[in-house]
Coordinates of C-alpha atoms in Angstrom, one line a residue:
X1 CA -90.8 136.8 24.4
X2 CA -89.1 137.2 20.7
X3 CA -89.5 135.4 18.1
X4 CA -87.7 134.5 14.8
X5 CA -89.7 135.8 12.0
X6 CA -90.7 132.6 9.9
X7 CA -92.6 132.7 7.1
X8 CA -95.6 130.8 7.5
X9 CA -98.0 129.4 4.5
X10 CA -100.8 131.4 4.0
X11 CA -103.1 128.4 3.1
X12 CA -106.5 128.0 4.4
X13 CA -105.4 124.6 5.4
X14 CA -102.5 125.5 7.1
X15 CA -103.7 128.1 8.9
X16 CA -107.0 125.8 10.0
X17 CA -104.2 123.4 11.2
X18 CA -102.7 126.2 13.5
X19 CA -106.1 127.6 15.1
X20 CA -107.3 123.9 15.6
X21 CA -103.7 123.8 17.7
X22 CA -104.1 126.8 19.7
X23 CA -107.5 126.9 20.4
X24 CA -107.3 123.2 22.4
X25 CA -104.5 124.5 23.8
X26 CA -106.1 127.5 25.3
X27 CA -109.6 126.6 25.7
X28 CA -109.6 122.9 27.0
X29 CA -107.3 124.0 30.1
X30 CA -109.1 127.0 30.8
X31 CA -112.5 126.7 29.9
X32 CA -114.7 126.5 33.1
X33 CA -118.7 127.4 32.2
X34 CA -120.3 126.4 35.4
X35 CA -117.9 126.0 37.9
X36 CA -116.7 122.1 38.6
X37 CA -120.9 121.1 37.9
X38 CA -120.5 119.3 34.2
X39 CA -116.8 120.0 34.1
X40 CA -115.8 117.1 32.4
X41 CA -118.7 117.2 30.0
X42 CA -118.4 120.5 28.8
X43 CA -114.8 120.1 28.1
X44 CA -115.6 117.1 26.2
X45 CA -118.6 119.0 24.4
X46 CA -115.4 121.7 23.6
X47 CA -113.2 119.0 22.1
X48 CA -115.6 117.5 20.0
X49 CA -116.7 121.0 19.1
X50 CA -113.6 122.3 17.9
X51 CA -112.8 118.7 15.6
X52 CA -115.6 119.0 14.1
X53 CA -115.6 123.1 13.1
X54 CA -111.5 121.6 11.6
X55 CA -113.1 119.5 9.5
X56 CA -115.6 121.4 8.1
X57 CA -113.2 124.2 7.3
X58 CA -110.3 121.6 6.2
X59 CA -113.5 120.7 3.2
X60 CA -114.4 123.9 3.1
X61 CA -110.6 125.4 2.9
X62 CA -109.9 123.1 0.4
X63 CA -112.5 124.3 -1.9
X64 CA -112.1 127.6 -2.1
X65 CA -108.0 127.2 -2.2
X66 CA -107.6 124.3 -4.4
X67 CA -104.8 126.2 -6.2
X68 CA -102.7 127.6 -3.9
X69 CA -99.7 126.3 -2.2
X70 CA -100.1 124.8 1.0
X71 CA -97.6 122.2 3.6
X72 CA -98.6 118.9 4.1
X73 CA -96.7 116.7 5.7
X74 CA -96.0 112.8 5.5
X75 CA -98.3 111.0 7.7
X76 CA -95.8 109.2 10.6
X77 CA -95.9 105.5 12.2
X78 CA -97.4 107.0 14.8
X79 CA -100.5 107.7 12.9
X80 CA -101.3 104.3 12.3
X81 CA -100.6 102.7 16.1
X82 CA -103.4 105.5 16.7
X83 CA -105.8 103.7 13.9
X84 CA -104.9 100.6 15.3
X85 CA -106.1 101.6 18.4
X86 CA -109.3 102.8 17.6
X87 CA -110.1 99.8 15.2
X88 CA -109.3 97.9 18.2
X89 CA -111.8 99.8 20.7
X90 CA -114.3 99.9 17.6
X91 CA -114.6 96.1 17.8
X92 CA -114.9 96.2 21.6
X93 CA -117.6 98.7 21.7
X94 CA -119.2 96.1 18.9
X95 CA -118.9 93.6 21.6
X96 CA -119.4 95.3 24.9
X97 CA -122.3 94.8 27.5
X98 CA -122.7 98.3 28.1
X99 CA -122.4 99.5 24.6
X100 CA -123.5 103.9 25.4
X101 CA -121.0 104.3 28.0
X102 CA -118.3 102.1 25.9
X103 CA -118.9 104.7 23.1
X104 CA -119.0 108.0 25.1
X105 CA -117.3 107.1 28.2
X106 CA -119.2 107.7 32.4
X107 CA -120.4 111.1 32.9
X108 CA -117.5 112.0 34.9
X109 CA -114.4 110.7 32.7
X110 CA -115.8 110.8 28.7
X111 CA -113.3 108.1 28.5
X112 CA -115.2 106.2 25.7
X113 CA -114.3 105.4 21.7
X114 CA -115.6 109.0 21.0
X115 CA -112.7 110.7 22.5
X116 CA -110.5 108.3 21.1
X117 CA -111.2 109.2 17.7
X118 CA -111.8 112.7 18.6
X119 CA -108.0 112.9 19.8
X120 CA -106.7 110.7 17.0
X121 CA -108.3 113.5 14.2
X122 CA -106.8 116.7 16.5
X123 CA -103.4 114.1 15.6
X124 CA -104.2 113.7 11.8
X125 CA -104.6 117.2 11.1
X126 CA -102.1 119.0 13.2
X127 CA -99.6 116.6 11.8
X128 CA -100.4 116.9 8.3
X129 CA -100.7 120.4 8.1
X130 CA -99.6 122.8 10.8
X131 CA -97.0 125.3 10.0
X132 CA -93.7 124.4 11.2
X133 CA -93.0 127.7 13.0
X134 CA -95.9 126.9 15.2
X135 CA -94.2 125.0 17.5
X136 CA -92.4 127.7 19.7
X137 CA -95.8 129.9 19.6
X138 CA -98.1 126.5 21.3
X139 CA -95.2 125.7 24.0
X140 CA -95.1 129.3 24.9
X141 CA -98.6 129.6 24.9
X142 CA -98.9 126.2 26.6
X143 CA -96.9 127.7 29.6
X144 CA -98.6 131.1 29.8
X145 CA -101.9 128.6 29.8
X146 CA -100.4 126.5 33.1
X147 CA -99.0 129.9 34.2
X148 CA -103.1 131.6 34.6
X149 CA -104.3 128.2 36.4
X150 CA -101.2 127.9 38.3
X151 CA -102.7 131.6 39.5
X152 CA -106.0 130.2 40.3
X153 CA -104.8 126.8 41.8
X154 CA -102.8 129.2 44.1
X155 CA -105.7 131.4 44.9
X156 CA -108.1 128.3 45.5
X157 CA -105.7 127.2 47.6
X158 CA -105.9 130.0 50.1
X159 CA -109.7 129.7 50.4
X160 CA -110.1 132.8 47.7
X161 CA -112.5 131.6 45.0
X162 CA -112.5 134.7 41.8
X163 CA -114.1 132.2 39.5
X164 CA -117.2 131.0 41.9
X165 CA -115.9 127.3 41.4
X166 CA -116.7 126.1 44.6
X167 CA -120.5 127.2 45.2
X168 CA -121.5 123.4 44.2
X169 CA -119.2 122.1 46.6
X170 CA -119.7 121.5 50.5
X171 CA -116.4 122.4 52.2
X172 CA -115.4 119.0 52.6
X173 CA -116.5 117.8 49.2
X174 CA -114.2 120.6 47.6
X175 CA -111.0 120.5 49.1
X176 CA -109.1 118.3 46.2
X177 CA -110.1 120.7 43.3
X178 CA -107.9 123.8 42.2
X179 CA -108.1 125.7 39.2
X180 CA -110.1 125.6 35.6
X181 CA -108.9 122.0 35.5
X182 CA -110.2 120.0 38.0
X183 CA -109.0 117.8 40.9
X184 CA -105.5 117.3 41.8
X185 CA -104.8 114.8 39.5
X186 CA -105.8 116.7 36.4
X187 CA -104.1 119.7 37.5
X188 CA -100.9 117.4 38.3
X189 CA -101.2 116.1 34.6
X190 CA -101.8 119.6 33.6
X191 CA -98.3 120.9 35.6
X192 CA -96.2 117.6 33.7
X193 CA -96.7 118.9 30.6
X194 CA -96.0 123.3 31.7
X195 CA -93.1 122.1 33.9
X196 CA -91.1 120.4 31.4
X197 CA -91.4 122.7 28.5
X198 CA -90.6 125.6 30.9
X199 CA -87.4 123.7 32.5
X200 CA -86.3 123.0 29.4
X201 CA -87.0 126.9 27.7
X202 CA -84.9 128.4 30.8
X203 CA -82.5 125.9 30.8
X204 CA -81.6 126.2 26.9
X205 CA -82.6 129.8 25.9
X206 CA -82.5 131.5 29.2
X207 CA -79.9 134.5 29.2
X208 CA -79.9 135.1 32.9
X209 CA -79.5 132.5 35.6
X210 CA -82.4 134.4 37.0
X211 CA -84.5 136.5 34.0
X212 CA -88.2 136.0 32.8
X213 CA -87.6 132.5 31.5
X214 CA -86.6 131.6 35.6
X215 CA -89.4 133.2 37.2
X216 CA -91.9 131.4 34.3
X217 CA -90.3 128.2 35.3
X218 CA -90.4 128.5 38.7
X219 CA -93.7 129.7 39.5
X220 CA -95.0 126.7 37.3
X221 CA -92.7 124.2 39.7
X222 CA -94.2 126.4 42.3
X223 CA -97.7 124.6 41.6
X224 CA -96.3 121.3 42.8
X225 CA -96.8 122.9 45.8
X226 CA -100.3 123.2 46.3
X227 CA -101.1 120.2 43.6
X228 CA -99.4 117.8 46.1
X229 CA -99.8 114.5 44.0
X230 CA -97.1 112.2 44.3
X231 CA -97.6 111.2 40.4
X232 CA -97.2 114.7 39.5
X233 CA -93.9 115.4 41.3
X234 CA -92.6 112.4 40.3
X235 CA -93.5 112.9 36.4
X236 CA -91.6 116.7 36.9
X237 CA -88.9 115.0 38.3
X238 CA -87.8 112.7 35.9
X239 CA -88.6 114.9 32.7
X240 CA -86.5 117.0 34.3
X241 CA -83.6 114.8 35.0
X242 CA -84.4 113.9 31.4
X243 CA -83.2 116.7 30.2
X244 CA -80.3 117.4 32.4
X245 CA -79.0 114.0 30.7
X246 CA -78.6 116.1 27.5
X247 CA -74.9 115.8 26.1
X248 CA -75.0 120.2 26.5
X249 CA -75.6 119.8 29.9
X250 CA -72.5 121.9 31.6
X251 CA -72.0 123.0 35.3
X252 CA -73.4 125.9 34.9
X253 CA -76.4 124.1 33.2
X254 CA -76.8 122.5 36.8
X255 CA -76.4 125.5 38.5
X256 CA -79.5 126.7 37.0
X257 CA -81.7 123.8 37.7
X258 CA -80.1 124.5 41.4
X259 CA -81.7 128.1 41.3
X260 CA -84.8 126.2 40.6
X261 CA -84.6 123.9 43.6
X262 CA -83.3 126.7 45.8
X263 CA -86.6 128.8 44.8
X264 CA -89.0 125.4 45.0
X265 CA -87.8 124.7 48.7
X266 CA -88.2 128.2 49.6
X267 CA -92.0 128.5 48.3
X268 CA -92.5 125.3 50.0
X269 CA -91.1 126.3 53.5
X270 CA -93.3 129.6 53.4
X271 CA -95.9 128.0 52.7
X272 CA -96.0 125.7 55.4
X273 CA -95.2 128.3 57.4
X274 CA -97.9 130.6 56.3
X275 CA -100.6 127.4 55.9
X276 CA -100.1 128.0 60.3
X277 CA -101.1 131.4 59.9
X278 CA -103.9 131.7 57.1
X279 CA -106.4 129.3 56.6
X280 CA -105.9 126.9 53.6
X281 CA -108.1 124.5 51.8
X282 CA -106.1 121.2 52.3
X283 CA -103.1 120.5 54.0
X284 CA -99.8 119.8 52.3
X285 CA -99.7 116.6 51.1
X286 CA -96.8 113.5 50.7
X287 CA -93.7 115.6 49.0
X288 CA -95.1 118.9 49.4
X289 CA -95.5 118.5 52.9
X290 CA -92.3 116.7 53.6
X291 CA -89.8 119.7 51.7
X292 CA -92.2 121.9 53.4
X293 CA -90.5 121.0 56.5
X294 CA -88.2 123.7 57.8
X295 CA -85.1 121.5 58.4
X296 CA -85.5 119.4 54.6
X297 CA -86.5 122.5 53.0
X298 CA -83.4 125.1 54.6
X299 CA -80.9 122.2 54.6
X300 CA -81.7 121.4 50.6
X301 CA -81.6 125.3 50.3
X302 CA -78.4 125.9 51.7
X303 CA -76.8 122.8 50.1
X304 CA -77.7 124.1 46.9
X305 CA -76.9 127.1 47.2
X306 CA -73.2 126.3 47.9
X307 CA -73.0 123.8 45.2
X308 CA -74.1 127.2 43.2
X309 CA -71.5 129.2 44.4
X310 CA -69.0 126.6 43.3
X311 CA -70.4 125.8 40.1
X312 CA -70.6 129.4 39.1
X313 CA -67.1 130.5 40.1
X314 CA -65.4 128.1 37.9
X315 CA -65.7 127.6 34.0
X316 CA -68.3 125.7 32.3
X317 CA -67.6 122.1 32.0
X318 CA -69.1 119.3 30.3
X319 CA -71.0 117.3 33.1
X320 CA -73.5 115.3 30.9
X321 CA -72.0 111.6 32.3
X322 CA -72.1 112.9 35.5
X323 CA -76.0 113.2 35.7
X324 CA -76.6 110.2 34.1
X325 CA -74.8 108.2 36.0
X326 CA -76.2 109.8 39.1
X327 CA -79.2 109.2 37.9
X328 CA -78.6 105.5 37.0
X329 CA -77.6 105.2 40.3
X330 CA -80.2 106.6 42.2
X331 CA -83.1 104.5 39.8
X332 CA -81.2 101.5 40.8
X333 CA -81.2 102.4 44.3
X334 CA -84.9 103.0 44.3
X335 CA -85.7 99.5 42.5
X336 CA -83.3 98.1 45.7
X337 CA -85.5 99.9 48.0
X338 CA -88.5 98.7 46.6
X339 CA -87.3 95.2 46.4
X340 CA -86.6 95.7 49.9
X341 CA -89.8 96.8 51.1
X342 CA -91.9 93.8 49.0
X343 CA -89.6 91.3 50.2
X344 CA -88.6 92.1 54.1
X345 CA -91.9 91.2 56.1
X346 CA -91.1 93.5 59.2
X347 CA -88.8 96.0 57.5
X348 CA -88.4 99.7 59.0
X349 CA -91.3 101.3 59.0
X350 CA -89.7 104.2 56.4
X351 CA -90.2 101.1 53.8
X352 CA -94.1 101.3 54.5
X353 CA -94.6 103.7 51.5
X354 CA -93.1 101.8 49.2
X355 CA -94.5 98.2 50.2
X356 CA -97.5 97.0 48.0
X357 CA -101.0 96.2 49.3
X358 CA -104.5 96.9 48.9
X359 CA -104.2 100.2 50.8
X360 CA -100.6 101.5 48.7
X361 CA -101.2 104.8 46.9
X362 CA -104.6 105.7 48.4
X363 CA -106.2 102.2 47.9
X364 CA -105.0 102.0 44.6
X365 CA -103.2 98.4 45.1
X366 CA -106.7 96.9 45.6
X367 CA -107.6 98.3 42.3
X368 CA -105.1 97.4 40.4
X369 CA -104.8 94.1 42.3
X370 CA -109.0 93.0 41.5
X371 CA -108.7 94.2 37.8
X372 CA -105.3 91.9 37.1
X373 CA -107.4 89.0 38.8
X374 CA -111.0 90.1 36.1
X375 CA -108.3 90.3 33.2
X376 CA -106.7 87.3 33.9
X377 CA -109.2 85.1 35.2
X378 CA -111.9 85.9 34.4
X379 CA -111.9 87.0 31.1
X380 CA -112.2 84.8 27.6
X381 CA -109.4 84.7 25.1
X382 CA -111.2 87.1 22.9
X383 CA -111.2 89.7 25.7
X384 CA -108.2 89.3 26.3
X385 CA -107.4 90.5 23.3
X386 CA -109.8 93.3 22.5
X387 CA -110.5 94.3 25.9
X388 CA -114.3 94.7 27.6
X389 CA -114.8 98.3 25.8
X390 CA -113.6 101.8 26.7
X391 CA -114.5 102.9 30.5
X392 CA -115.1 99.6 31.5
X393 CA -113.4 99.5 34.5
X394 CA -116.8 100.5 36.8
X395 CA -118.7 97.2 36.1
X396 CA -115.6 95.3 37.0
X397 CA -114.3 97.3 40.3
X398 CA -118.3 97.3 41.4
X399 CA -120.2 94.4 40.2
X400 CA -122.4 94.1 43.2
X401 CA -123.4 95.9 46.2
X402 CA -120.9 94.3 48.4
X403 CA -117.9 95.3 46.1
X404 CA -118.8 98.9 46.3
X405 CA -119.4 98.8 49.6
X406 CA -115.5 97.6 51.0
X407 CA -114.7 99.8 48.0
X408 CA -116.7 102.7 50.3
X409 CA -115.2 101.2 53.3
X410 CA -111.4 101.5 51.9
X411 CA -111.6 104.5 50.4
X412 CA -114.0 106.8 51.3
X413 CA -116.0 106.3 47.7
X414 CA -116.1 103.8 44.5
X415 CA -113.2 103.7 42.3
X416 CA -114.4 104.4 38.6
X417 CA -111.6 104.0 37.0
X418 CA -107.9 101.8 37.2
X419 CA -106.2 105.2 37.9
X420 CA -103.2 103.9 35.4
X421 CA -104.0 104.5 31.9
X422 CA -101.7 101.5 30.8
X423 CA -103.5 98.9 33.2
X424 CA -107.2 100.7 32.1
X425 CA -106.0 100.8 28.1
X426 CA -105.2 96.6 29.2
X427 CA -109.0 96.0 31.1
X428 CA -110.7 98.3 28.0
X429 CA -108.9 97.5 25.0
X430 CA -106.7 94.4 25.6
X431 CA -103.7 93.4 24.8
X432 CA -103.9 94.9 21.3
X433 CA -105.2 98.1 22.6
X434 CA -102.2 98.4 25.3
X435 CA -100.1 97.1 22.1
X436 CA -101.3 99.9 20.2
X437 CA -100.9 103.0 22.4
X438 CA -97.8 101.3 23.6
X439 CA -96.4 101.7 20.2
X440 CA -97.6 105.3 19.6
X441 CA -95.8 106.6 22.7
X442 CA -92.7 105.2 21.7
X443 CA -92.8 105.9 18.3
X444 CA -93.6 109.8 19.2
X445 CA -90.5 109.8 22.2
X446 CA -88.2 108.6 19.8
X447 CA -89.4 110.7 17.0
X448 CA -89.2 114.0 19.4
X449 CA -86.2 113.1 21.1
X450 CA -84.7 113.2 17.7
X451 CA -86.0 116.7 17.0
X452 CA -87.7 118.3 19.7
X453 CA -86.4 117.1 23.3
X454 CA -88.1 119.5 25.2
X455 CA -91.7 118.1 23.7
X456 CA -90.1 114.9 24.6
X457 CA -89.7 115.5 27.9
X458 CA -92.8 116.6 28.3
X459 CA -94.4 113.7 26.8
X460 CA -92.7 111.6 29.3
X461 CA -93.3 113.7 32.4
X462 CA -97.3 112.8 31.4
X463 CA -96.6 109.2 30.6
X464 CA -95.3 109.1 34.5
X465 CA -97.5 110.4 36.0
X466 CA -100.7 108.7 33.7
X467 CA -99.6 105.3 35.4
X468 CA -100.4 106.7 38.4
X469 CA -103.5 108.5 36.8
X470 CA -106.2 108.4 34.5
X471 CA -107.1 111.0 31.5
X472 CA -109.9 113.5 31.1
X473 CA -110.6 116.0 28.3
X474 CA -109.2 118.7 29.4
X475 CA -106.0 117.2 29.5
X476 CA -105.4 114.8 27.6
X477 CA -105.9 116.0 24.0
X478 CA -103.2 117.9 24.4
X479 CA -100.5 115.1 24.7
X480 CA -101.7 114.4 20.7
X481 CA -101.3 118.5 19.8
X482 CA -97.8 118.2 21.2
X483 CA -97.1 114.3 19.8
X484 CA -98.3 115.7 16.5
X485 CA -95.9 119.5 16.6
X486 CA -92.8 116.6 16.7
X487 CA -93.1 115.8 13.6
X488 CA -89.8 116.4 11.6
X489 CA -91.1 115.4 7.9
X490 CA -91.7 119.6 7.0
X491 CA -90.9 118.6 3.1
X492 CA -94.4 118.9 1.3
X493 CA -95.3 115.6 -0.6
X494 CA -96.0 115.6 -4.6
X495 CA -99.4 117.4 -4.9
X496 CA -101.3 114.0 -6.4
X497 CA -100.1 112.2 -3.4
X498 CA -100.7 114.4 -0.7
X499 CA -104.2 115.2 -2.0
X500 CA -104.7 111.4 -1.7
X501 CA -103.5 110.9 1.5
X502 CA -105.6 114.1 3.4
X503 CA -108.7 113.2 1.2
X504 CA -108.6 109.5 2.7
X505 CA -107.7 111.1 6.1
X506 CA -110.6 113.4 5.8
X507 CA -113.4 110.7 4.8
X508 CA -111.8 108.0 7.7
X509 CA -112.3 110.5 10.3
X510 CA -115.6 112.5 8.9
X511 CA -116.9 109.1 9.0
X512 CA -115.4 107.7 12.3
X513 CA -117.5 111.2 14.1
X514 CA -120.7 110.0 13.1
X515 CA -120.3 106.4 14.8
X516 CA -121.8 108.0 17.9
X517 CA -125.2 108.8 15.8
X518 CA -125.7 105.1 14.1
X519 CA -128.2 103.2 16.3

């Protein structure tokens, strides 16, 4: 891939601010030590590693080149919705019963006030001082990163195991993990982020309606495939429409994304078909095993194929209020069809799916049903408001033996976790926490689709699929690498200024990392 020679400041700072960038980008998707034993952890133990070598070179950086001219940016809104938010988990960690795991999270999610601040410093710093010709460098990089466990997840999925992940692992116990990442989820969250920026690359730079940019983009869409979570392909899906609702969107725009489609149903139909012949780990599951299906799969081939044809024979032509009000229609017909399915007690059973209960999504209605009844019942005012502390959800979904045991019963195992980040952001950190985070998503979609729509639909793609979801380390620090290469404010600040700003930002966070040591 070619890119445009920029010039890039040859601060220490600056270039601290880059390496911090693509080193979480590399390392936290890929970084596997002992196979899925600790995953979590050590990813964790990576993050926290690589924040705290920043911040000693930031001080250190800034010592030795005092005098020389470096970028630093205006620190955003967005910035401050993230210190809300971890003043407001601060207090509830203060407050909480179980006050170790509300400060580094259960041993198998790190979901605690560490990471918080952790991710909220990776934020601060890339923001304030990462060179602006960085951006194409960590997308590319991003995908070429989704690309390699893509590779894995595809080789895991065929019962061939190159990185010894699965030794840990009975074969039953094993079937849901694929790649460096983790389970499906992870890797789903992992794909909403590679799809996206890949879509968006081919779509706007591509050359060829079938060159290097295709193949990149299609192999990632390719991973749907094996990942098989509903949230996932959902989250792909509407980043994807996202961008197709871009006012440059022409026929032959559309024609592409068809080439896309045409490729996806393909892989998926030869799969299935091979998954008959060669043994697999799992079976396809929900979407992937519905356009798996030789008649969905060949009939939405063929249809877009001809809609190809005609596309590409005539002119380009402006089609931008076409899509969106296709895709108006089609969100409005799935809120009717949800409607439908709540409301009509003995509806056709192809409304099943979409009808709420304790056993929708994989038992994750009971879930989210029990933690709506704990936060409005049986909560006080003041948790209400600051929430019960970060990865709090456990004590609440299992607070006795019986609990865990219908939990066992419905599921197969204990939920630790809401599997929505908004509803577990609402149980952990209240209303002002949701508030908060609430805020900084908005503030960096609005911000990005300003200047960087392709990071924007990325962003989205993972806010879909997170309510569906929860986050892990591996993951999830890099929605705040991305949320922080948005910003459009490249104009340095007066020297005195900026010097006070990244000093206070410095000492805030410097002191913020050693709240895990106080007693």
């Amino acid at each position: 891939m070619k890119y445009n020679y920029v010039r890039q400041p040859c601060h220490p700072v600056n270039l601290v601010a880059d390496a911090l960038a693509l080193a979480l980008v590399i390392g936290l998707p890929l970084y596997l030590p002992n196979g899925y034993v600790g995953l979590i952890g050590s990813k964790f133990s990576l993050l926290l590693g690589c924040v705290a070598v920043a911040l000693v070179s930031l001080a250190v950086a800034y010592l030795v080149g005092r005098h020389g001219k470096k970028t630093v940016r205006r620190m955003d809104a967005g910035f401050l919705w993230l210190v809300g938010l971890c003043c407001v988990y601060t207090i509830a960690w203060l407050f909480a019963e179980d006050r170790y795991t509300a400060l580094w999270g259960l041993s198998g999610r790190k979901n605690g006030l560490v990471l918080l601040l952790a991710c909220t410093a990776v934020y601060a710093i890339v923001t304030l001082y990462s060179s602006p010709g960085i951006v194409p460098l960590v997308s590319d990089v991003l995908m070429a990163v989704g690309s390699v466990v893509t590779l894995v997840s595809w080789l895991n999925f065929w019962m061939i195991d190159p990185l010894d992940a699965y030794y840990t692992f009975l074969p039953e116990r094993g079937e849901l993990f694929l790649g460096t990442v983790g389970n499906v989820n992870f890797y789903g969250a992992l794909l909403c982020l590679c799809v996206p920026l890949a879509v968006g690359t081919y779509l706007r730079r591509g050359k060829h309606l079938v060159g290097g940019r295709f193949w990149v983009a299609l192999w990632l869409c390719s991973g749907l495939i094996p990942c098989g979570s509903d949230a996932s392909w959902l989250g792909c899906t509407i980043a994807v429409t996202v961008l197709c609702c871009s006012h440059k969107t022409t026929t032959h725009t559309l024609a592409r994304v068809g080439a896309l489609i045409a490729g996806l149903s393909f892989c998926a139909v030869f799969t299935r078909l091979m998954a008959n012949v060669c043994q697999a780990r799992t079976e396809l599951r929900t979407v992937s095993a519905w356009l798996g299906m030789p008649v969905v799969g060949g009939t939405l081939l063929l249809a877009v194929l001809v809609c190809m044809v005609w596309w590409l024979r005539r002119p380009p032509q402006p089609c931008a209020k076409w899509v969106r009000g296709a895709a108006l229609v089609v969100a409005v017909g799935i809120v009717l069809l949800i409607a439908a399915a709540n409301l009509w007690q003995n509806g056709p059973g192809l409304l099943a799916p979409l009808q709420f209960n304790e056993r929708w999504a994989q038992n994750r209605g009971y879930a989210w049903q029990k933690l709506w009844i704990i936060y409005t019942q049986d909560t006080t005012w003041w948790q209400k408001l600051i929430g019960l502390g970060a990865d709090s959800v456990r004590q609440c979904l299992n607070p006795d033996v019986e609990s865990t045991r219908y939990m066992i019963l419905l599921n197969g195992e204990a939920f630790d976790s809401a599997h929505n980040e908004f509803l577990q952001h609402l149980v952990c950190g209240g209303l002002l926490g949701l508030l908060c985070w609430c805020g900084f998503l908005a503030t960096v979609l609005w911000r990005s689709c300003q200047s960087r729509p392709i990071l924007a639909a990325a962003i989205l793609g993972y806010m879909v699929q997170s309510f569906f979801s929860i986050s892990m380390p591996g993951v999830f620090p890099l929605i705040f690498v991305l949320a922080a290469l948005t910003a459009t404010a490249y104009a340095p600040r007066a020297e005195q200024n900026g010097r006070r700003l990244t000093g206070a930002a410095f000492l805030l966070f410097a002191a913020a990392l050693m709240v895990p040591y106080l007693p």
